[in-house]
Amino acid sequence: MSKIEVGILGATGMVGQHFIKFLEGHPLFELAWLGASERSAGKRYTEAAKWHLGGSAPESAARLTVSDSKPGNAPKLVFSAMDASVATEIEQAFAAAGHMVVSNSKNHRMDHDVPLIVPEINADHLKLIAGQQAGRGWKGAVVTNPNCSTIVLTMALAPLVQFGITKVVTTTLQAVSGAGYPGVPSMDILGNVIPYIGGEEEKIQEETQKILGTFAGNHIAPLAAKVSAHCNRVAVIDGHTVTVSVEFSSQPTEADLRNAFETFQGVPQQRKLPSAPKFPVQYLAEQDRPQPRKDVERERGMVTFVGRLRKCPVFDWKFVALGHNTVRGAAGAAVLNAELIHSEGLLG
C-alpha cells in the first residue's frame, strides 16, 4: 500500500524538527513537503535549518527543498508547527484551499467549531469538522492538539472521569524544551524555578474542560468541573511533571483508581493506530516515580506515567503524572491525531 504524502508548516523550528524525527519510517505517512518563511523558501532543508536534535536531519527531510508557506503544491495532509504569531491566517488559508491541517499551534484550539483532540479521550469531537466546513465555507479543516501540559493532565484525568470529577488543582513543573530553542537563558533557569509561564495556566484550565467535555451538535459542552493550575518552568530538558489533586462526586477507592489508570484504553488502541501505545497511561508503583530522567523517553515518549496515588486531606485523592512535552505533548500528539483522522476516512 502506498503511503500518504504529508507536509509540515514551520518545518525549520524545534517543533517542526520533532515532526520530522517522529515521522521518519512512519508506516502510513511519507514526508513530501516542507513549508517555512520566505527567507527559507527555495533552499535545501539542511541549508535553511540548523538541526537541533540528536544526530543529523533525516534524509527524508534533508533531500527536500523548502517551500513558502502558501497552499498550492502541498499535500492534502499538513502538520502545523507554526509560531502563534503567524499561524492563524496561514492555517486558515490552507484549510480553505482543501488541506487537512493538524495543528500544534494554540490559535484555533478554543474555537467553538475546531476539534481539540486527544484521541484516547475525545475522538468523537472530530464530528465538529462537518460544521466547521459548512460554517466557514472550507473544503478542508483545522484540527488541533492541546497544550503540552494539558495533554499530560487530561490523559491522567480521563480514566477518572467515570467517578465524577468536580474539582482539580494542578501544579506543573515544565521542562525548558517547552520554551523552544534556544529557550530560557541559562542564568535565569539554572539553580532556579520560574513560577510563571505566560498564558499557560489559562490554557490548561480552559483546554481541560473542552477536551473532557461532551459533543453537543455544533459545539462542545465543557466538563463542569472546576480546574485551577499553577505553572512553573524548571531546569529539566524534556518532560513535564504535574501534581494533581482531585475531588469526586462519588467515593472511589485506591483500588478503583489504580485499576482505572492501568486498564485505560481508547479508540487508538482499539484500532491499533501505529503511534498508539498499548496502554497510554501507565501506573508506576515505586514511591519516587515517575521521574523525567528515568521515564520520559520510555514507550517512544507517547505514554503518560502516573504515580504516588494517595489520599488528599483537602480534596479526595492526589497523584503525580509525567509526559514527554515535545513528543506526546506536541509532534507525537499531532501525528496520532492524523492517524485517527485517516482511520475515520476524513482524508478522502
Short mmCIF file of C-alpha atoms in Angstrom, two decimals:
data_model
loop_
_atom_site.label_atom_id
_atom_site.label_comp_id
_atom_site.label_asym_id
_atom_site.label_seq_id
_atom_site.Cartn_x
_atom_site.Cartn_y
_atom_site.Cartn_z
CA MET A 1 0.00 0.00 0.00
CA SER A 2 1.38 3.39 -0.97
CA LYS A 3 1.93 5.88 1.82
CA ILE A 4 0.05 9.14 2.25
CA GLU A 5 2.16 12.19 1.46
CA VAL A 6 2.28 14.80 4.23
CA GLY A 7 3.75 18.25 4.71
CA ILE A 8 4.97 20.32 7.64
CA LEU A 9 4.36 24.04 8.13
CA GLY A 10 7.01 25.68 10.29
CA ALA A 11 9.44 22.90 9.44
CA THR A 12 12.63 24.72 10.42
CA GLY A 13 11.71 25.32 14.08
CA MET A 14 12.11 22.97 17.04
CA VAL A 15 8.58 21.56 16.90
CA GLY A 16 8.92 21.16 13.13
CA GLN A 17 12.10 19.16 13.67
CA HIS A 18 10.33 16.93 16.16
CA PHE A 19 7.67 16.29 13.49
CA ILE A 20 10.40 15.31 11.02
CA LYS A 21 12.01 12.98 13.53
CA PHE A 22 8.73 11.37 14.59
CA LEU A 23 7.58 10.81 11.00
CA GLU A 24 10.81 9.04 9.99
CA GLY A 25 9.88 5.48 8.99
CA HIS A 26 6.17 6.02 9.65
CA PRO A 27 4.09 3.15 8.19
CA LEU A 28 1.27 5.38 6.87
CA PHE A 29 2.77 8.80 6.19
CA GLU A 30 5.62 9.93 3.95
CA LEU A 31 7.17 13.37 4.29
CA ALA A 32 6.92 15.11 0.92
CA TRP A 33 6.75 18.86 1.56
CA LEU A 34 8.25 21.38 3.97
CA GLY A 35 6.98 24.92 4.43
CA ALA A 36 8.65 27.80 6.23
CA SER A 37 9.22 31.55 5.97
CA GLU A 38 10.12 33.40 2.78
CA ARG A 39 13.78 33.62 3.84
CA SER A 40 13.97 29.81 3.92
CA ALA A 41 11.94 29.14 0.77
CA GLY A 42 13.94 27.79 -2.17
CA LYS A 43 16.73 26.37 -0.01
CA ARG A 44 17.52 22.75 0.73
CA TYR A 45 16.30 21.92 4.20
CA THR A 46 19.82 21.45 5.54
CA GLU A 47 20.69 24.95 4.30
CA ALA A 48 17.55 26.55 5.70
CA ALA A 49 17.61 24.97 9.16
CA LYS A 50 20.15 24.19 11.84
CA TRP A 51 19.32 20.73 13.17
CA HIS A 52 18.94 20.94 16.96
CA LEU A 53 18.05 17.33 17.76
CA GLY A 54 20.43 14.40 18.12
CA GLY A 55 22.42 13.28 15.07
CA SER A 56 21.69 14.86 11.71
CA ALA A 57 18.48 15.67 9.87
CA PRO A 58 16.82 12.53 8.45
CA GLU A 59 17.29 12.03 4.73
CA SER A 60 13.52 12.29 4.25
CA ALA A 61 13.82 15.99 5.11
CA ALA A 62 17.40 16.72 4.06
CA ARG A 63 16.63 15.98 0.40
CA LEU A 64 13.64 18.35 0.26
CA THR A 65 13.58 21.97 -0.85
CA VAL A 66 11.71 24.28 1.50
CA SER A 67 8.62 25.99 0.09
CA ASP A 68 6.91 29.21 1.06
CA SER A 69 4.03 28.66 3.49
CA LYS A 70 1.26 29.02 0.93
CA PRO A 71 -1.28 26.43 -0.21
CA GLY A 72 -0.95 25.09 -3.70
CA ASN A 73 1.56 22.29 -4.13
CA ALA A 74 1.40 20.98 -0.54
CA PRO A 75 -0.12 17.54 0.17
CA LYS A 76 -3.69 17.30 1.46
CA LEU A 77 -2.49 16.46 4.99
CA VAL A 78 -0.35 19.17 6.55
CA PHE A 79 1.04 19.35 10.08
CA SER A 80 1.40 22.84 11.51
CA ALA A 81 4.29 23.70 13.82
CA MET A 82 3.92 27.39 13.14
CA ASP A 83 4.54 30.12 15.67
CA ALA A 84 1.35 31.55 17.10
CA SER A 85 2.21 34.98 15.70
CA VAL A 86 1.61 33.78 12.13
CA ALA A 87 -0.41 30.57 12.45
CA THR A 88 -3.97 31.90 12.28
CA GLU A 89 -4.07 33.26 8.73
CA ILE A 90 -1.79 30.60 7.25
CA GLU A 91 -3.67 27.66 8.75
CA GLN A 92 -6.99 29.14 7.65
CA ALA A 93 -5.69 29.65 4.11
CA PHE A 94 -4.62 26.01 3.88
CA ALA A 95 -7.94 24.76 5.29
CA ALA A 96 -9.91 26.95 2.88
CA ALA A 97 -7.89 25.51 -0.01
CA GLY A 98 -8.83 21.94 0.93
CA HIS A 99 -5.99 20.86 3.20
CA MET A 100 -6.47 18.93 6.43
CA VAL A 101 -4.38 21.00 8.86
CA VAL A 102 -3.37 19.15 12.02
CA SER A 103 -2.04 21.91 14.20
CA ASN A 104 0.17 22.11 17.25
CA SER A 105 -0.36 25.87 17.45
CA LYS A 106 -2.61 27.41 20.10
CA ASN A 107 -4.51 29.77 17.81
CA HIS A 108 -7.62 27.72 16.96
CA ARG A 109 -7.81 25.39 19.97
CA MET A 110 -10.70 27.15 21.68
CA ASP A 111 -12.69 28.00 18.54
CA HIS A 112 -16.14 26.51 19.09
CA ASP A 113 -16.08 24.60 15.79
CA VAL A 114 -12.49 23.31 15.94
CA PRO A 115 -11.78 19.87 17.43
CA LEU A 116 -9.22 19.89 20.26
CA ILE A 117 -8.27 16.24 20.20
CA VAL A 118 -6.60 13.72 22.46
CA PRO A 119 -7.57 10.56 20.53
CA GLU A 120 -7.89 8.24 23.54
CA ILE A 121 -10.27 10.70 25.20
CA ASN A 122 -12.49 12.50 22.69
CA ALA A 123 -12.23 11.01 19.21
CA ASP A 124 -15.92 11.79 18.71
CA HIS A 125 -15.12 15.54 18.79
CA LEU A 126 -13.96 15.14 15.17
CA LYS A 127 -17.67 15.44 14.36
CA LEU A 128 -17.14 19.20 14.66
CA ILE A 129 -15.39 19.15 11.28
CA ALA A 130 -18.65 18.98 9.31
CA GLY A 131 -19.98 22.12 10.98
CA GLN A 132 -16.61 23.85 10.64
CA GLN A 133 -16.58 23.27 6.90
CA ALA A 134 -20.21 24.31 6.46
CA GLY A 135 -19.91 27.39 8.63
CA ARG A 136 -16.63 28.67 7.23
CA GLY A 137 -17.03 27.51 3.64
CA TRP A 138 -13.82 25.49 3.79
CA LYS A 139 -13.02 22.45 1.69
CA GLY A 140 -10.51 21.31 4.30
CA ALA A 141 -10.38 21.69 8.07
CA VAL A 142 -8.27 22.55 11.11
CA VAL A 143 -7.84 20.01 13.90
CA THR A 144 -5.72 20.88 16.93
CA ASN A 145 -3.86 19.12 19.70
CA PRO A 146 -3.67 20.68 23.16
CA ASN A 147 -1.02 22.50 25.12
CA CYS A 148 1.75 20.10 26.17
CA SER A 149 0.90 20.23 29.89
CA THR A 150 -2.81 19.90 29.16
CA ILE A 151 -2.16 16.58 27.42
CA VAL A 152 -0.34 15.20 30.46
CA LEU A 153 -3.12 16.35 32.78
CA THR A 154 -6.06 15.18 30.66
CA MET A 155 -4.50 11.79 29.94
CA ALA A 156 -4.20 11.29 33.71
CA LEU A 157 -7.72 12.57 34.41
CA ALA A 158 -9.57 10.80 31.60
CA PRO A 159 -9.58 7.36 33.29
CA LEU A 160 -11.10 9.02 36.38
CA VAL A 161 -14.00 10.88 34.72
CA GLN A 162 -16.22 7.87 35.42
CA PHE A 163 -16.05 8.70 39.14
CA GLY A 164 -17.44 12.21 38.68
CA ILE A 165 -14.64 14.79 38.76
CA THR A 166 -15.81 18.02 40.42
CA LYS A 167 -12.59 19.92 41.23
CA VAL A 168 -8.97 19.74 40.06
CA VAL A 169 -5.93 21.65 41.30
CA THR A 170 -2.68 21.05 39.43
CA THR A 171 0.87 22.37 39.64
CA THR A 172 3.18 21.91 36.65
CA LEU A 173 6.96 21.54 36.58
CA GLN A 174 7.67 22.23 32.92
CA ALA A 175 10.84 21.41 31.00
CA VAL A 176 12.86 24.09 29.25
CA SER A 177 12.35 22.44 25.85
CA GLY A 178 8.75 23.61 26.09
CA ALA A 179 10.03 27.15 25.54
CA GLY A 180 11.53 26.25 22.15
CA TYR A 181 15.11 26.88 21.03
CA PRO A 182 17.22 28.50 22.46
CA GLY A 183 14.66 28.53 25.24
CA VAL A 184 15.17 30.10 28.66
CA PRO A 185 18.55 31.81 29.29
CA SER A 186 20.81 29.63 31.45
CA MET A 187 21.33 32.38 34.02
CA ASP A 188 17.56 32.52 34.55
CA ILE A 189 16.87 28.79 34.88
CA LEU A 190 19.96 27.08 36.37
CA GLY A 191 19.52 26.65 40.10
CA ASN A 192 16.14 28.30 39.83
CA VAL A 193 12.40 27.84 39.35
CA ILE A 194 10.44 30.39 37.32
CA PRO A 195 6.87 30.49 38.70
CA TYR A 196 5.26 32.00 35.62
CA ILE A 197 4.73 30.91 32.01
CA GLY A 198 2.64 33.43 30.10
CA GLY A 199 -0.87 32.22 29.24
CA GLU A 200 -0.14 28.67 30.34
CA GLU A 201 -2.44 28.46 33.34
CA GLU A 202 -5.43 29.75 31.38
CA LYS A 203 -4.75 27.29 28.55
CA ILE A 204 -4.62 24.32 30.91
CA GLN A 205 -7.84 25.31 32.66
CA GLU A 206 -9.88 26.01 29.52
CA GLU A 207 -8.50 23.22 27.33
CA THR A 208 -9.02 20.56 30.01
CA GLN A 209 -12.71 21.41 30.25
CA LYS A 210 -13.11 21.29 26.46
CA ILE A 211 -11.23 18.02 25.98
CA LEU A 212 -13.13 16.25 28.75
CA GLY A 213 -16.40 17.82 27.59
CA THR A 214 -19.24 16.35 25.53
CA PHE A 215 -20.01 16.74 21.82
CA ALA A 216 -23.26 18.74 21.63
CA GLY A 217 -24.05 19.04 17.93
CA ASN A 218 -22.27 22.20 16.80
CA HIS A 219 -20.04 22.75 19.85
CA ILE A 220 -18.50 21.07 22.88
CA ALA A 221 -20.29 21.31 26.23
CA PRO A 222 -17.34 21.69 28.63
CA LEU A 223 -16.75 19.49 31.64
CA ALA A 224 -18.47 21.13 34.60
CA ALA A 225 -15.54 20.53 36.95
CA LYS A 226 -13.55 23.50 38.23
CA VAL A 227 -9.86 23.41 37.21
CA SER A 228 -7.10 25.52 38.77
CA ALA A 229 -3.48 25.46 37.55
CA HIS A 230 -0.12 26.78 38.77
CA CYS A 231 2.69 26.67 36.16
CA ASN A 232 6.45 26.64 36.75
CA ARG A 233 9.49 26.38 34.47
CA VAL A 234 12.20 24.11 35.89
CA ALA A 235 15.73 23.08 34.87
CA VAL A 236 14.74 19.84 33.11
CA ILE A 237 15.41 19.29 29.39
CA ASP A 238 12.40 17.13 28.43
CA GLY A 239 9.35 16.04 30.38
CA HIS A 240 6.54 17.95 32.04
CA THR A 241 5.62 16.77 35.53
CA VAL A 242 2.23 17.67 37.02
CA THR A 243 0.99 17.19 40.56
CA VAL A 244 -2.77 16.78 40.75
CA SER A 245 -5.40 16.88 43.50
CA VAL A 246 -8.92 15.77 42.56
CA GLU A 247 -12.34 15.89 44.18
CA PHE A 248 -15.03 13.42 43.08
CA SER A 249 -18.81 13.28 43.36
CA SER A 250 -18.51 9.57 44.21
CA GLN A 251 -16.15 7.81 46.60
CA PRO A 252 -13.67 5.73 44.55
CA THR A 253 -11.18 3.59 46.43
CA GLU A 254 -7.46 3.43 45.74
CA ALA A 255 -8.06 0.09 44.02
CA ASP A 256 -10.73 1.68 41.81
CA LEU A 257 -8.36 4.45 40.72
CA ARG A 258 -5.38 2.16 40.17
CA ASN A 259 -7.49 -0.15 38.05
CA ALA A 260 -8.82 2.81 36.04
CA PHE A 261 -5.29 4.00 35.27
CA GLU A 262 -3.93 0.56 34.43
CA THR A 263 -6.77 -0.57 32.14
CA PHE A 264 -7.46 2.71 30.33
CA GLN A 265 -7.59 2.47 26.54
CA GLY A 266 -9.35 4.37 23.78
CA VAL A 267 -10.07 4.42 20.07
CA PRO A 268 -6.36 4.41 19.05
CA GLN A 269 -5.80 1.18 20.97
CA GLN A 270 -8.98 -0.40 19.60
CA ARG A 271 -7.93 0.45 16.04
CA LYS A 272 -4.25 -0.30 16.66
CA LEU A 273 -3.11 3.05 15.27
CA PRO A 274 0.64 2.97 14.55
CA SER A 275 1.73 5.58 17.11
CA ALA A 276 -0.60 4.46 19.89
CA PRO A 277 0.95 2.65 22.87
CA LYS A 278 -0.98 -0.41 24.04
CA PHE A 279 -1.68 1.26 27.38
CA PRO A 280 -1.45 5.07 27.11
CA VAL A 281 -1.46 5.58 30.89
CA GLN A 282 0.91 3.51 33.00
CA TYR A 283 0.99 3.46 36.78
CA LEU A 284 4.40 3.24 38.48
CA ALA A 285 4.24 1.77 41.98
CA GLU A 286 7.65 2.98 43.20
CA GLN A 287 7.22 5.76 45.75
CA ASP A 288 9.66 8.11 43.96
CA ARG A 289 8.35 7.75 40.39
CA PRO A 290 7.67 8.96 37.76
CA GLN A 291 10.85 10.95 37.08
CA PRO A 292 11.74 12.74 33.82
CA ARG A 293 15.28 11.35 33.68
CA LYS A 294 14.18 7.75 34.18
CA ASP A 295 10.80 7.60 32.50
CA VAL A 296 10.12 10.27 29.89
CA GLU A 297 11.79 8.51 26.93
CA ARG A 298 10.05 5.17 27.52
CA GLU A 299 7.41 3.97 25.04
CA ARG A 300 8.71 6.44 22.40
CA GLY A 301 7.56 9.29 24.64
CA MET A 302 3.89 8.52 23.95
CA VAL A 303 2.79 7.32 27.41
CA THR A 304 1.63 9.34 30.41
CA PHE A 305 3.17 7.91 33.57
CA VAL A 306 1.28 8.22 36.86
CA GLY A 307 2.47 7.54 40.40
CA ARG A 308 2.26 8.47 44.08
CA LEU A 309 -1.52 7.97 44.32
CA ARG A 310 -2.61 8.78 47.85
CA LYS A 311 -5.44 10.31 49.88
CA CYS A 312 -5.72 14.10 49.84
CA PRO A 313 -6.76 15.83 53.10
CA VAL A 314 -8.25 18.78 51.18
CA PHE A 315 -9.87 17.04 48.19
CA ASP A 316 -10.20 13.26 47.80
CA TRP A 317 -7.10 11.90 46.02
CA LYS A 318 -3.79 13.24 44.72
CA PHE A 319 -1.09 11.90 42.39
CA VAL A 320 1.83 12.80 40.11
CA ALA A 321 1.88 12.47 36.30
CA LEU A 322 4.65 12.84 33.71
CA GLY A 323 4.64 13.16 29.93
CA HIS A 324 7.07 13.99 27.14
CA ASN A 325 6.27 17.56 26.20
CA THR A 326 7.79 17.58 22.70
CA VAL A 327 6.56 14.10 21.72
CA ARG A 328 3.18 13.24 23.26
CA GLY A 329 2.78 16.91 24.07
CA ALA A 330 3.45 18.15 20.52
CA ALA A 331 4.60 16.26 17.39
CA GLY A 332 3.58 12.78 18.52
CA ALA A 333 0.16 14.07 19.55
CA ALA A 334 -0.46 15.63 16.15
CA VAL A 335 0.70 12.53 14.26
CA LEU A 336 -1.61 10.35 16.36
CA ASN A 337 -4.42 12.80 15.60
CA ALA A 338 -3.68 12.42 11.90
CA GLU A 339 -3.75 8.64 12.21
CA LEU A 340 -7.17 8.95 13.86
CA ILE A 341 -8.39 11.29 11.10
CA HIS A 342 -7.21 8.78 8.49
CA SER A 343 -8.94 5.92 10.31
CA GLU A 344 -12.19 7.94 10.21
CA GLY A 345 -11.92 8.22 6.41
CA LEU A 346 -11.61 12.01 6.53
CA LEU A 347 -8.64 12.29 4.18
CA GLY A 348 -10.66 11.34 1.11
#
